[in-house]
PDB file of C-alpha atoms in Angstrom:
ATOM      1  CA  MET A 832       0.000   0.000   0.000  1.00  0.00           C
ATOM      2  CA  PRO A 833       1.238   3.560  -0.735  1.00  0.00           C
ATOM      3  CA  LYS A 834       2.365   5.561   2.270  1.00  0.00           C
ATOM      4  CA  TYR A 835       0.941   8.985   2.936  1.00  0.00           C
ATOM      5  CA  VAL A 836       3.536  11.482   4.022  1.00  0.00           C
ATOM      6  CA  ILE A 837       2.249  14.674   5.630  1.00  0.00           C
ATOM      7  CA  SER A 838       4.441  17.671   5.027  1.00  0.00           C
ATOM      8  CA  ASP A 839       5.325  19.668   8.073  1.00  0.00           C
ATOM      9  CA  THR A 840       4.903  23.009   6.432  1.00  0.00           C
ATOM     10  CA  GLN A 841       2.499  23.996   9.194  1.00  0.00           C
ATOM     11  CA  ASP A 842       3.108  23.821  12.910  1.00  0.00           C
ATOM     12  CA  GLU A 843       1.560  21.223  15.171  1.00  0.00           C
ATOM     13  CA  THR A 844      -1.079  23.696  16.399  1.00  0.00           C
ATOM     14  CA  GLN A 845      -2.333  24.294  12.900  1.00  0.00           C
ATOM     15  CA  GLN A 846      -2.389  20.555  12.268  1.00  0.00           C
ATOM     16  CA  ALA A 847      -4.479  20.068  15.378  1.00  0.00           C
ATOM     17  CA  LEU A 848      -6.910  22.712  14.180  1.00  0.00           C
ATOM     18  CA  ASP A 849      -7.007  21.063  10.762  1.00  0.00           C
ATOM     19  CA  PRO A 850      -7.550  17.376  11.541  1.00  0.00           C
ATOM     20  CA  ASP A 851      -9.018  16.602   8.112  1.00  0.00           C
ATOM     21  CA  GLY A 852      -5.724  17.583   6.475  1.00  0.00           C
ATOM     22  CA  THR A 853      -7.223  19.929   3.941  1.00  0.00           C
ATOM     23  CA  ASN A 854      -3.951  21.834   3.793  1.00  0.00           C
ATOM     24  CA  ALA A 855      -1.744  18.756   3.850  1.00  0.00           C
ATOM     25  CA  LYS A 856       0.549  17.787   0.962  1.00  0.00           C
ATOM     26  CA  VAL A 857       0.460  14.157   0.043  1.00  0.00           C
ATOM     27  CA  SER A 858       3.020  12.107  -1.918  1.00  0.00           C
ATOM     28  CA  PHE A 859       2.979   8.461  -2.974  1.00  0.00           C
ATOM     29  CA  ASN A 860       5.787   5.998  -2.643  1.00  0.00           C
ATOM     30  CA  ASN A 861       5.710   2.585  -4.402  1.00  0.00           C
ATOM     31  CA  SER A 862       8.779   1.252  -2.761  1.00  0.00           C
ATOM     32  CA  ASP A 863       6.725  -1.581  -1.387  1.00  0.00           C
ATOM     33  CA  ALA A 864       5.575  -2.817  -4.870  1.00  0.00           C
ATOM     34  CA  SER A 865       5.347  -6.597  -5.044  1.00  0.00           C
ATOM     35  CA  PRO A 866       7.628  -8.685  -7.357  1.00  0.00           C
ATOM     36  CA  ALA A 867       4.589  -9.555  -9.437  1.00  0.00           C
ATOM     37  CA  GLN A 868       3.856  -5.883 -10.065  1.00  0.00           C
ATOM     38  CA  GLU A 869       7.498  -5.213 -10.934  1.00  0.00           C
ATOM     39  CA  LYS A 870       7.516  -8.129 -13.384  1.00  0.00           C
ATOM     40  CA  SER A 871       4.318  -6.882 -14.981  1.00  0.00           C
ATOM     41  CA  ARG A 872       5.846  -3.463 -15.478  1.00  0.00           C
ATOM     42  CA  ILE A 873       8.958  -4.928 -17.133  1.00  0.00           C
ATOM     43  CA  SER A 874       6.757  -7.038 -19.407  1.00  0.00           C
ATOM     44  CA  ARG A 875       4.884  -3.931 -20.561  1.00  0.00           C
ATOM     45  CA  VAL A 876       8.168  -2.190 -21.393  1.00  0.00           C
ATOM     46  CA  VAL A 877       9.379  -5.201 -23.386  1.00  0.00           C
ATOM     47  CA  ILE A 878       6.097  -5.330 -25.312  1.00  0.00           C
ATOM     48  CA  ILE A 879       6.335  -1.622 -26.154  1.00  0.00           C
ATOM     49  CA  VAL A 880       9.922  -1.990 -27.385  1.00  0.00           C
ATOM     50  CA  LEU A 881       9.037  -5.007 -29.522  1.00  0.00           C
ATOM     51  CA  GLY A 882       6.085  -3.108 -30.968  1.00  0.00           C
ATOM     52  CA  VAL A 883       8.314  -0.198 -31.970  1.00  0.00           C
ATOM     53  CA  VAL A 884      10.855  -2.556 -33.570  1.00  0.00           C
ATOM     54  CA  CYS A 885       8.109  -4.328 -35.529  1.00  0.00           C
ATOM     55  CA  CYS A 886       6.704  -1.014 -36.775  1.00  0.00           C
ATOM     56  CA  VAL A 887      10.152   0.106 -37.969  1.00  0.00           C
ATOM     57  CA  ALA A 888      10.702  -3.246 -39.711  1.00  0.00           C
ATOM     58  CA  VAL A 889       7.350  -2.964 -41.491  1.00  0.00           C
ATOM     59  CA  LEU A 890       8.165   0.569 -42.652  1.00  0.00           C
ATOM     60  CA  VAL A 891      11.553  -0.556 -43.975  1.00  0.00           C
ATOM     61  CA  LEU A 892       9.960  -3.448 -45.877  1.00  0.00           C
ATOM     62  CA  CYS A 893       7.328  -1.139 -47.360  1.00  0.00           C
ATOM     63  CA  ALA A 894      10.003   1.333 -48.448  1.00  0.00           C
ATOM     64  CA  TRP A 895      12.027  -1.463 -50.052  1.00  0.00           C
ATOM     65  CA  PHE A 896       8.949  -2.727 -51.896  1.00  0.00           C
ATOM     66  CA  VAL A 897       8.101   0.735 -53.249  1.00  0.00           C
ATOM     67  CA  TYR A 898      11.703   1.233 -54.380  1.00  0.00           C
ATOM     68  CA  SER A 899      11.925  -2.175 -56.045  1.00  0.00           C
ATOM     69  CA  VAL A 900       8.599  -1.996 -57.859  1.00  0.00           C
ATOM     70  CA  PHE A 901       8.028   1.674 -58.597  1.00  0.00           C
ATOM     71  CA  ILE A 902      11.400   3.423 -58.483  1.00  0.00           C
ATOM     72  CA  LYS A 903      14.103   0.969 -59.462  1.00  0.00           C
ATOM     73  CA  THR A 904      12.104  -0.235 -62.469  1.00  0.00           C
ATOM     74  CA  THR A 905      10.922   3.220 -63.486  1.00  0.00           C
ATOM     75  CA  PRO A 906      12.311   4.228 -66.882  1.00  0.00           C
ATOM     76  CA  GLU A 907      15.021   6.839 -67.109  1.00  0.00           C
ATOM     77  CA  TRP A 908      12.677   9.564 -68.387  1.00  0.00           C
ATOM     78  CA  GLN A 909       8.903   9.719 -68.564  1.00  0.00           C
ATOM     79  CA  THR A 910       6.625  11.955 -70.599  1.00  0.00           C
ATOM     80  CA  ASP A 911       4.191  12.460 -67.725  1.00  0.00           C
ATOM     81  CA  ASP A 912       6.809  13.779 -65.279  1.00  0.00           C
ATOM     82  CA  PHE A 913       6.712  17.574 -65.145  1.00  0.00           C
ATOM     83  CA  MET A 914      10.280  17.604 -63.822  1.00  0.00           C
ATOM     84  CA  ILE A 915      11.587  16.004 -67.041  1.00  0.00           C
ATOM     85  CA  GLU A 916      11.446  17.390 -70.572  1.00  0.00           C
ATOM     86  CA  THR A 917       8.852  15.605 -72.632  1.00  0.00           C
ATOM     87  CA  VAL A 918      10.956  15.946 -75.786  1.00  0.00           C
ATOM     88  CA  PRO A 919      12.876  12.744 -76.561  1.00  0.00           C
ATOM     89  CA  GLY A 920      16.595  12.777 -77.092  1.00  0.00           C
ATOM     90  CA  HIS A 921      19.487  10.615 -78.114  1.00  0.00           C
ATOM     91  CA  ARG A 922      23.047   9.940 -77.046  1.00  0.00           C
ATOM     92  CA  TYR A 923      26.227   8.994 -78.788  1.00  0.00           C
ATOM     93  CA  GLY A 924      29.127   6.743 -78.025  1.00  0.00           C
ATOM     94  CA  PRO A 925      31.984   6.566 -77.505  1.00  0.00           C
ATOM     95  CA  LYS A 926      32.044   9.470 -75.072  1.00  0.00           C
ATOM     96  CA  GLU A 927      34.868  10.356 -72.741  1.00  0.00           C
ATOM     97  CA  THR A 928      34.070  10.880 -69.065  1.00  0.00           C
ATOM     98  CA  ASP A 929      36.111  11.272 -65.908  1.00  0.00           C
ATOM     99  CA  GLY A 930      33.216  10.433 -63.629  1.00  0.00           C
ATOM    100  CA  TYR A 931      32.217  14.056 -63.156  1.00  0.00           C
ATOM    101  CA  THR A 932      32.175  15.688 -66.575  1.00  0.00           C
ATOM    102  CA  GLU A 933      31.747  14.396 -70.085  1.00  0.00           C
ATOM    103  CA  GLY A 934      33.952  15.431 -72.954  1.00  0.00           C
ATOM    104  CA  THR A 935      32.747  15.740 -76.532  1.00  0.00           C
ATOM    105  CA  LEU A 936      36.032  15.179 -78.381  1.00  0.00           C
ATOM    106  CA  ILE A 937      36.778  11.824 -80.009  1.00  0.00           C
ATOM    107  CA  ALA A 938      40.495  11.939 -80.820  1.00  0.00           C
ATOM    108  CA  PHE A 939      42.696   8.996 -81.802  1.00  0.00           C
ATOM    109  CA  SER A 940      45.417   7.712 -84.066  1.00  0.00           C
ATOM    110  CA  PRO A 941      44.588   4.752 -86.357  1.00  0.00           C
ATOM    111  CA  SER A 942      48.186   3.547 -86.187  1.00  0.00           C
ATOM    112  CA  ASN A 943      48.213   3.409 -82.383  1.00  0.00           C
ATOM    113  CA  ALA A 944      46.148   0.580 -80.928  1.00  0.00           C
ATOM    114  CA  ASN A 945      46.291   2.045 -77.427  1.00  0.00           C
ATOM    115  CA  SER A 946      44.953   5.298 -78.820  1.00  0.00           C
ATOM    116  CA  TYR A 947      41.771   3.886 -80.326  1.00  0.00           C
ATOM    117  CA  LYS A 948      41.213   0.964 -77.942  1.00  0.00           C
ATOM    118  CA  ARG A 949      40.085   3.365 -75.246  1.00  0.00           C
ATOM    119  CA  TRP A 950      37.203   4.274 -77.562  1.00  0.00           C
ATOM    120  CA  THR A 951      36.365   0.806 -78.842  1.00  0.00           C
ATOM    121  CA  ASN A 952      36.181  -0.476 -75.253  1.00  0.00           C
ATOM    122  CA  VAL A 953      33.556   2.161 -74.475  1.00  0.00           C
ATOM    123  CA  ILE A 954      31.543   1.140 -77.528  1.00  0.00           C
ATOM    124  CA  GLU A 955      31.638  -2.491 -76.447  1.00  0.00           C
ATOM    125  CA  ASP A 956      30.088  -1.510 -73.117  1.00  0.00           C
ATOM    126  CA  ILE A 957      27.377   0.498 -74.881  1.00  0.00           C
ATOM    127  CA  ILE A 958      26.277  -2.299 -77.201  1.00  0.00           C
ATOM    128  CA  GLU A 959      26.753  -5.182 -74.758  1.00  0.00           C
ATOM    129  CA  GLY A 960      23.004  -5.523 -74.255  1.00  0.00           C
ATOM    130  CA  HIS A 961      22.442  -5.720 -78.018  1.00  0.00           C
ATOM    131  CA  LEU A 962      24.980  -8.488 -78.485  1.00  0.00           C
ATOM    132  CA  ASN A 963      23.865 -10.640 -75.541  1.00  0.00           C
ATOM    133  CA  THR A 964      21.613 -12.959 -77.515  1.00  0.00           C
ATOM    134  CA  SER A 965      21.137 -15.439 -74.649  1.00  0.00           C
ATOM    135  CA  LYS A 966      18.551 -13.228 -72.956  1.00  0.00           C
ATOM    136  CA  TYR A 967      16.362 -12.955 -76.061  1.00  0.00           C
ATOM    137  CA  SER A 968      15.052 -16.497 -75.973  1.00  0.00           C
ATOM    138  CA  ARG A 969      12.126 -15.724 -73.684  1.00  0.00           C
ATOM    139  CA  ASN A 970      10.347 -12.655 -75.023  1.00  0.00           C
ATOM    140  CA  ALA A 971      12.288 -11.368 -78.049  1.00  0.00           C
ATOM    141  CA  VAL A 972      10.918 -11.511 -81.579  1.00  0.00           C
ATOM    142  CA  ASN A 973      12.004 -10.401 -85.017  1.00  0.00           C
ATOM    143  CA  CYS A 974      10.250  -7.151 -85.887  1.00  0.00           C
ATOM    144  CA  ASP A 975       9.590  -5.268 -89.055  1.00  0.00           C
ATOM    145  CA  TYR A 976       7.406  -2.363 -90.106  1.00  0.00           C
ATOM    146  CA  ASP A 977       4.412  -4.622 -90.687  1.00  0.00           C
ATOM    147  CA  SER A 978       4.965  -6.812 -87.626  1.00  0.00           C
ATOM    148  CA  LEU A 979       4.939  -4.870 -84.364  1.00  0.00           C
ATOM    149  CA  PRO A 980       5.856  -6.678 -81.143  1.00  0.00           C
ATOM    150  CA  LYS A 981       2.928  -7.826 -79.028  1.00  0.00           C
ATOM    151  CA  PRO A 982       2.599  -6.756 -75.367  1.00  0.00           C
ATOM    152  CA  GLY A 983       5.370  -8.306 -73.300  1.00  0.00           C
ATOM    153  CA  LYS A 984       7.596  -8.825 -76.351  1.00  0.00           C
ATOM    154  CA  VAL A 985      10.686  -6.901 -77.455  1.00  0.00           C
ATOM    155  CA  CYS A 986      12.469  -6.571 -80.776  1.00  0.00           C
ATOM    156  CA  ILE A 987      15.718  -8.389 -81.447  1.00  0.00           C
ATOM    157  CA  PRO A 988      18.390  -5.761 -82.270  1.00  0.00           C
ATOM    158  CA  GLU A 989      19.635  -5.611 -85.842  1.00  0.00           C
ATOM    159  CA  TYR A 990      23.276  -5.958 -84.882  1.00  0.00           C
ATOM    160  CA  ARG A 991      23.931  -8.365 -87.769  1.00  0.00           C
ATOM    161  CA  ALA A 992      23.394  -5.457 -90.170  1.00  0.00           C
ATOM    162  CA  TRP A 993      25.990  -3.231 -88.512  1.00  0.00           C
ATOM    163  CA  PHE A 994      29.009  -4.376 -90.513  1.00  0.00           C
ATOM    164  CA  PRO A 995      31.618  -2.898 -90.848  1.00  0.00           C
ATOM    165  CA  CYS A 996      30.801  -1.238 -87.502  1.00  0.00           C
ATOM    166  CA  THR A 997      31.598  -4.404 -85.562  1.00  0.00           C
ATOM    167  CA  LYS A 998      33.890  -5.398 -82.709  1.00  0.00           C
ATOM    168  CA  GLU A 999      35.916  -7.680 -85.007  1.00  0.00           C
ATOM    169  CA  ASN A1000      36.597  -4.672 -87.218  1.00  0.00           C
ATOM    170  CA  ASN A1001      37.475  -2.428 -84.234  1.00  0.00           C
ATOM    171  CA  PHE A1002      34.420  -0.359 -85.203  1.00  0.00           C
ATOM    172  CA  GLY A1003      36.426   1.131 -88.068  1.00  0.00           C
ATOM    173  CA  PHE A1004      38.868   3.026 -85.850  1.00  0.00           C
ATOM    174  CA  GLN A1005      41.965   1.245 -87.085  1.00  0.00           C
ATOM    175  CA  GLU A1006      40.987   2.150 -90.664  1.00  0.00           C
ATOM    176  CA  ALA A1007      40.405   5.840 -89.869  1.00  0.00           C
ATOM    177  CA  SER A1008      36.719   5.274 -90.617  1.00  0.00           C
ATOM    178  CA  PRO A1009      35.285   5.478 -87.082  1.00  0.00           C
ATOM    179  CA  CYS A1010      31.773   4.397 -86.181  1.00  0.00           C
ATOM    180  CA  VAL A1011      29.821   6.486 -83.692  1.00  0.00           C
ATOM    181  CA  PHE A1012      26.794   4.766 -82.176  1.00  0.00           C
ATOM    182  CA  ILE A1013      23.697   6.939 -81.801  1.00  0.00           C
ATOM    183  CA  ARG A1014      21.303   5.570 -79.191  1.00  0.00           C
ATOM    184  CA  PHE A1015      17.707   6.667 -78.596  1.00  0.00           C
ATOM    185  CA  ASN A1016      16.843   7.436 -74.987  1.00  0.00           C
ATOM    186  CA  LYS A1017      14.262   5.373 -73.129  1.00  0.00           C
ATOM    187  CA  ILE A1018      11.122   7.465 -72.640  1.00  0.00           C
ATOM    188  CA  ALA A1019       8.087   5.673 -71.258  1.00  0.00           C
ATOM    189  CA  ASN A1020       4.770   5.886 -73.077  1.00  0.00           C
ATOM    190  CA  TRP A1021       6.083   8.082 -75.889  1.00  0.00           C
ATOM    191  CA  THR A1022       5.123   7.329 -79.479  1.00  0.00           C
ATOM    192  CA  PRO A1023       6.658   9.221 -82.407  1.00  0.00           C
ATOM    193  CA  GLU A1024       4.720  10.934 -85.121  1.00  0.00           C
ATOM    194  CA  TYR A1025       5.853  10.399 -88.697  1.00  0.00           C
ATOM    195  CA  TYR A1026       6.141  12.249 -91.975  1.00  0.00           C
ATOM    196  CA  ASN A1027       3.617  10.417 -94.126  1.00  0.00           C
ATOM    197  CA  SER A1028       4.670  11.910 -97.448  1.00  0.00           C
ATOM    198  CA  THR A1029       7.578  13.770 -98.964  1.00  0.00           C
ATOM    199  CA  SER A1030       5.488  16.966 -99.096  1.00  0.00           C
ATOM    200  CA  GLU A1031       5.462  17.069 -95.278  1.00  0.00           C
ATOM    201  CA  LEU A1032       9.245  17.143 -94.896  1.00  0.00           C
ATOM    202  CA  PRO A1033      10.625  20.300 -93.232  1.00  0.00           C
ATOM    203  CA  ALA A1034      12.373  22.845 -95.419  1.00  0.00           C
ATOM    204  CA  GLU A1035      15.484  22.773 -93.213  1.00  0.00           C
ATOM    205  CA  MET A1036      15.904  19.000 -93.540  1.00  0.00           C
ATOM    206  CA  PRO A1037      19.147  18.116 -95.380  1.00  0.00           C
ATOM    207  CA  ALA A1038      18.679  17.466 -99.080  1.00  0.00           C
ATOM    208  CA  SER A1039      20.457  14.115 -98.840  1.00  0.00           C
ATOM    209  CA  LEU A1040      17.979  12.897 -96.214  1.00  0.00           C
ATOM    210  CA  LYS A1041      15.033  14.126 -98.275  1.00  0.00           C
ATOM    211  CA  GLU A1042      16.331  12.119-101.213  1.00  0.00           C
ATOM    212  CA  ARG A1043      16.710   9.022 -99.058  1.00  0.00           C
ATOM    213  CA  ILE A1044      13.168   9.364 -97.688  1.00  0.00           C
ATOM    214  CA  ALA A1045      11.831   9.797-101.224  1.00  0.00           C
ATOM    215  CA  GLU A1046      13.519   6.517-102.178  1.00  0.00           C
ATOM    216  CA  TYR A1047      11.934   4.743 -99.222  1.00  0.00           C
ATOM    217  CA  TYR A1048       8.555   6.268-100.034  1.00  0.00           C
ATOM    218  CA  GLY A1049       8.714   4.936-103.578  1.00  0.00           C
ATOM    219  CA  ILE A1050       9.925   1.459-102.600  1.00  0.00           C
ATOM    220  CA  TYR A1051       8.146   0.628 -99.348  1.00  0.00           C
ATOM    221  CA  ARG A1052       5.955   3.270 -97.750  1.00  0.00           C
ATOM    222  CA  ALA A1053       5.861   1.522 -94.403  1.00  0.00           C
ATOM    223  CA  LEU A1054       9.469   2.698 -93.985  1.00  0.00           C
ATOM    224  CA  MET A1055       8.077   6.187 -93.453  1.00  0.00           C
ATOM    225  CA  LYS A1056       7.340   5.090 -89.867  1.00  0.00           C
ATOM    226  CA  THR A1057      10.867   6.029 -88.859  1.00  0.00           C
ATOM    227  CA  VAL A1058      12.412   8.650 -86.604  1.00  0.00           C
ATOM    228  CA  TRP A1059      14.971   9.993 -89.056  1.00  0.00           C
ATOM    229  CA  LEU A1060      18.563  10.844 -88.214  1.00  0.00           C
ATOM    230  CA  SER A1061      21.044  13.123 -89.965  1.00  0.00           C
ATOM    231  CA  CYS A1062      24.661  13.839 -89.061  1.00  0.00           C
ATOM    232  CA  ASP A1063      26.731  16.553 -90.662  1.00  0.00           C
ATOM    233  CA  GLY A1064      29.447  19.111 -90.068  1.00  0.00           C
ATOM    234  CA  GLU A1065      28.336  22.239 -88.261  1.00  0.00           C
ATOM    235  CA  SER A1066      30.027  24.650 -90.668  1.00  0.00           C
ATOM    236  CA  PRO A1067      30.745  24.480 -94.406  1.00  0.00           C
ATOM    237  CA  THR A1068      34.376  23.691 -93.572  1.00  0.00           C
ATOM    238  CA  ASP A1069      33.294  20.898 -91.205  1.00  0.00           C
ATOM    239  CA  VAL A1070      31.012  19.487 -93.904  1.00  0.00           C
ATOM    240  CA  GLU A1071      33.882  19.394 -96.372  1.00  0.00           C
ATOM    241  CA  ASN A1072      36.268  17.810 -93.884  1.00  0.00           C
ATOM    242  CA  LEU A1073      33.771  15.220 -92.688  1.00  0.00           C
ATOM    243  CA  GLY A1074      33.231  13.549 -96.058  1.00  0.00           C
ATOM    244  CA  PRO A1075      30.712  10.760 -96.812  1.00  0.00           C
ATOM    245  CA  ILE A1076      28.585   9.192 -94.061  1.00  0.00           C
ATOM    246  CA  GLN A1077      27.034   5.730 -93.840  1.00  0.00           C
ATOM    247  CA  TYR A1078      24.044   4.857 -91.587  1.00  0.00           C
ATOM    248  CA  LEU A1079      23.528   1.236 -90.582  1.00  0.00           C
ATOM    249  CA  PRO A1080      21.225  -0.458 -91.341  1.00  0.00           C
ATOM    250  CA  ARG A1081      19.149   2.636 -92.251  1.00  0.00           C
ATOM    251  CA  GLN A1082      19.114   6.357 -91.608  1.00  0.00           C
ATOM    252  CA  GLY A1083      16.884   6.412 -88.558  1.00  0.00           C
ATOM    253  CA  PHE A1084      15.164   4.563 -85.715  1.00  0.00           C
ATOM    254  CA  PRO A1085      12.363   2.149 -86.753  1.00  0.00           C
ATOM    255  CA  GLY A1086       8.936   2.920 -85.357  1.00  0.00           C
ATOM    256  CA  TYR A1087       8.380  -0.620 -84.133  1.00  0.00           C
ATOM    257  CA  TYR A1088      10.717   0.082 -81.181  1.00  0.00           C
ATOM    258  CA  PHE A1089       8.146   2.501 -79.759  1.00  0.00           C
ATOM    259  CA  PRO A1090       6.556   3.005 -77.322  1.00  0.00           C
ATOM    260  CA  TYR A1091       8.803   1.873 -74.497  1.00  0.00           C
ATOM    261  CA  ASN A1092       6.714   0.340 -71.688  1.00  0.00           C
ATOM    262  CA  ASN A1093       9.497  -0.895 -69.413  1.00  0.00           C
ATOM    263  CA  THR A1094       9.220  -4.392 -70.870  1.00  0.00           C
ATOM    264  CA  GLU A1095      11.847  -6.833 -69.668  1.00  0.00           C
ATOM    265  CA  ASN A1096      14.917  -7.205 -71.963  1.00  0.00           C
ATOM    266  CA  TYR A1097      14.037  -4.085 -73.957  1.00  0.00           C
ATOM    267  CA  VAL A1098      17.046  -2.390 -75.542  1.00  0.00           C
ATOM    268  CA  SER A1099      17.020   1.100 -76.997  1.00  0.00           C
ATOM    269  CA  PRO A1100      17.387   1.286 -80.779  1.00  0.00           C
ATOM    270  CA  ILE A1101      20.879   2.136 -82.020  1.00  0.00           C
ATOM    271  CA  VAL A1102      22.084   3.483 -85.349  1.00  0.00           C
ATOM    272  CA  PRO A1103      25.807   3.084 -86.057  1.00  0.00           C
ATOM    273  CA  VAL A1104      27.011   6.089 -88.044  1.00  0.00           C
ATOM    274  CA  ARG A1105      30.200   5.438 -90.019  1.00  0.00           C
ATOM    275  CA  PHE A1106      32.322   8.375 -91.086  1.00  0.00           C
ATOM    276  CA  VAL A1107      33.895   6.812 -94.141  1.00  0.00           C
ATOM    277  CA  LYS A1108      36.843   9.079 -94.891  1.00  0.00           C
ATOM    278  CA  PRO A1109      37.102  12.143 -92.645  1.00  0.00           C
ATOM    279  CA  ARG A1110      40.067  14.434 -93.136  1.00  0.00           C
ATOM    280  CA  THR A1111      42.922  13.801 -90.722  1.00  0.00           C
ATOM    281  CA  GLY A1112      44.817  16.376 -88.703  1.00  0.00           C
ATOM    282  CA  VAL A1113      41.884  18.768 -88.327  1.00  0.00           C
ATOM    283  CA  LEU A1114      39.147  19.223 -85.728  1.00  0.00           C
ATOM    284  CA  ILE A1115      35.690  18.480 -87.145  1.00  0.00           C
ATOM    285  CA  ASN A1116      32.531  19.683 -85.360  1.00  0.00           C
ATOM    286  CA  ILE A1117      29.611  17.316 -85.895  1.00  0.00           C
ATOM    287  CA  GLU A1118      25.907  17.544 -85.130  1.00  0.00           C
ATOM    288  CA  CYS A1119      23.479  14.604 -85.291  1.00  0.00           C
ATOM    289  CA  ARG A1120      19.810  15.565 -85.319  1.00  0.00           C
ATOM    290  CA  LEU A1121      16.517  13.711 -84.910  1.00  0.00           C
ATOM    291  CA  TRP A1122      13.621  14.307 -87.307  1.00  0.00           C
ATOM    292  CA  ALA A1123       9.960  13.677 -86.430  1.00  0.00           C
ATOM    293  CA  PRO A1124       6.921  16.010 -86.251  1.00  0.00           C
ATOM    294  CA  ASN A1125       6.716  15.735 -82.461  1.00  0.00           C
ATOM    295  CA  ILE A1126      10.436  16.131 -81.735  1.00  0.00           C
ATOM    296  CA  GLU A1127      11.541  19.665 -80.951  1.00  0.00           C
ATOM    297  CA  TYR A1128      14.859  21.005 -82.205  1.00  0.00           C
ATOM    298  CA  ASN A1129      16.275  23.796 -80.090  1.00  0.00           C
ATOM    299  CA  ARG A1130      19.979  24.567 -80.003  1.00  0.00           C
ATOM    300  CA  GLU A1131      19.737  26.893 -76.994  1.00  0.00           C
ATOM    301  CA  LYS A1132      18.005  24.249 -74.879  1.00  0.00           C
ATOM    302  CA  GLY A1133      20.017  21.369 -76.330  1.00  0.00           C
ATOM    303  CA  ARG A1134      16.962  19.520 -77.620  1.00  0.00           C
ATOM    304  CA  GLY A1135      16.702  17.173 -80.558  1.00  0.00           C
ATOM    305  CA  PHE A1136      20.408  16.854 -81.352  1.00  0.00           C
ATOM    306  CA  VAL A1137      23.834  15.827 -80.046  1.00  0.00           C
ATOM    307  CA  HIS A1138      27.157  17.525 -80.686  1.00  0.00           C
ATOM    308  CA  PHE A1139      30.671  16.106 -80.653  1.00  0.00           C
ATOM    309  CA  GLU A1140      34.044  16.670 -82.263  1.00  0.00           C
ATOM    310  CA  LEU A1141      36.201  14.278 -84.239  1.00  0.00           C
ATOM    311  CA  MET A1142      39.955  14.508 -84.705  1.00  0.00           C
ATOM    312  CA  ILE A1143      42.113  11.842 -86.326  1.00  0.00           C
ATOM    313  CA  ASP A1144      45.893  12.124 -86.188  1.00  0.00           C
TER     314      ASP A1144
END
């Protein structure tokens, strides 16, 4: 039982006059608690601690699940994310990087294996997913313009049509005819629009690309469902120094690769661009641009194109 302790703040006379203790101060002391009560109190503390631990564990598991399902598997860019530009883009390789910044100059000497191997090794890393045929057995199919992949299926890359831009040929670097691989970015739920006739082609489109599209239009109109690509020198001098260009297997990204829905084993379409005989000993500024009605081109904002420099010793 708790003990009642009467404070002696008043004298004994006042206490006698106040027998009911209305002015008394009372405190409680549980020093006489039984072992059973003490054990019960400890049990309650243990239960509370275990409850807190369980709650934290559940929160961690929920966070891991959300990350695994919704974040880790979320595509690199999405058209419905207001924080990301909705305009698609493309990248090129090889590209030099020190881990913090990316350079735009591709410089090498065809006669020095160590000089160009640093670039061919980067290209091998870029196209590794395209060459790994073992993973295509489950859901990969051969695609063409009249045979789009069904839901859950992906297109087998056309790497067999990349010659001479192949690993065995050192991607043309040892012959001073380097191949630069242009890769389309993954953008979820984005579908390109197409130029359906030659009359719809933009006035600023290069004449050589217009001629190529006209050939496709006359031979097989389904080929018009392509996101077109053109690479050229940025100035008249660069154009002259760059020389002829070869696109493999065609001058653009086939429409059957779109849209990207985060399907397993999907690989972004790649177009190897071979610079057949660029002039050596000079710096050449190059721009590769995408062409589709719903792709914006803006040099100030860096949209719709990539820039790099080429220099061969």
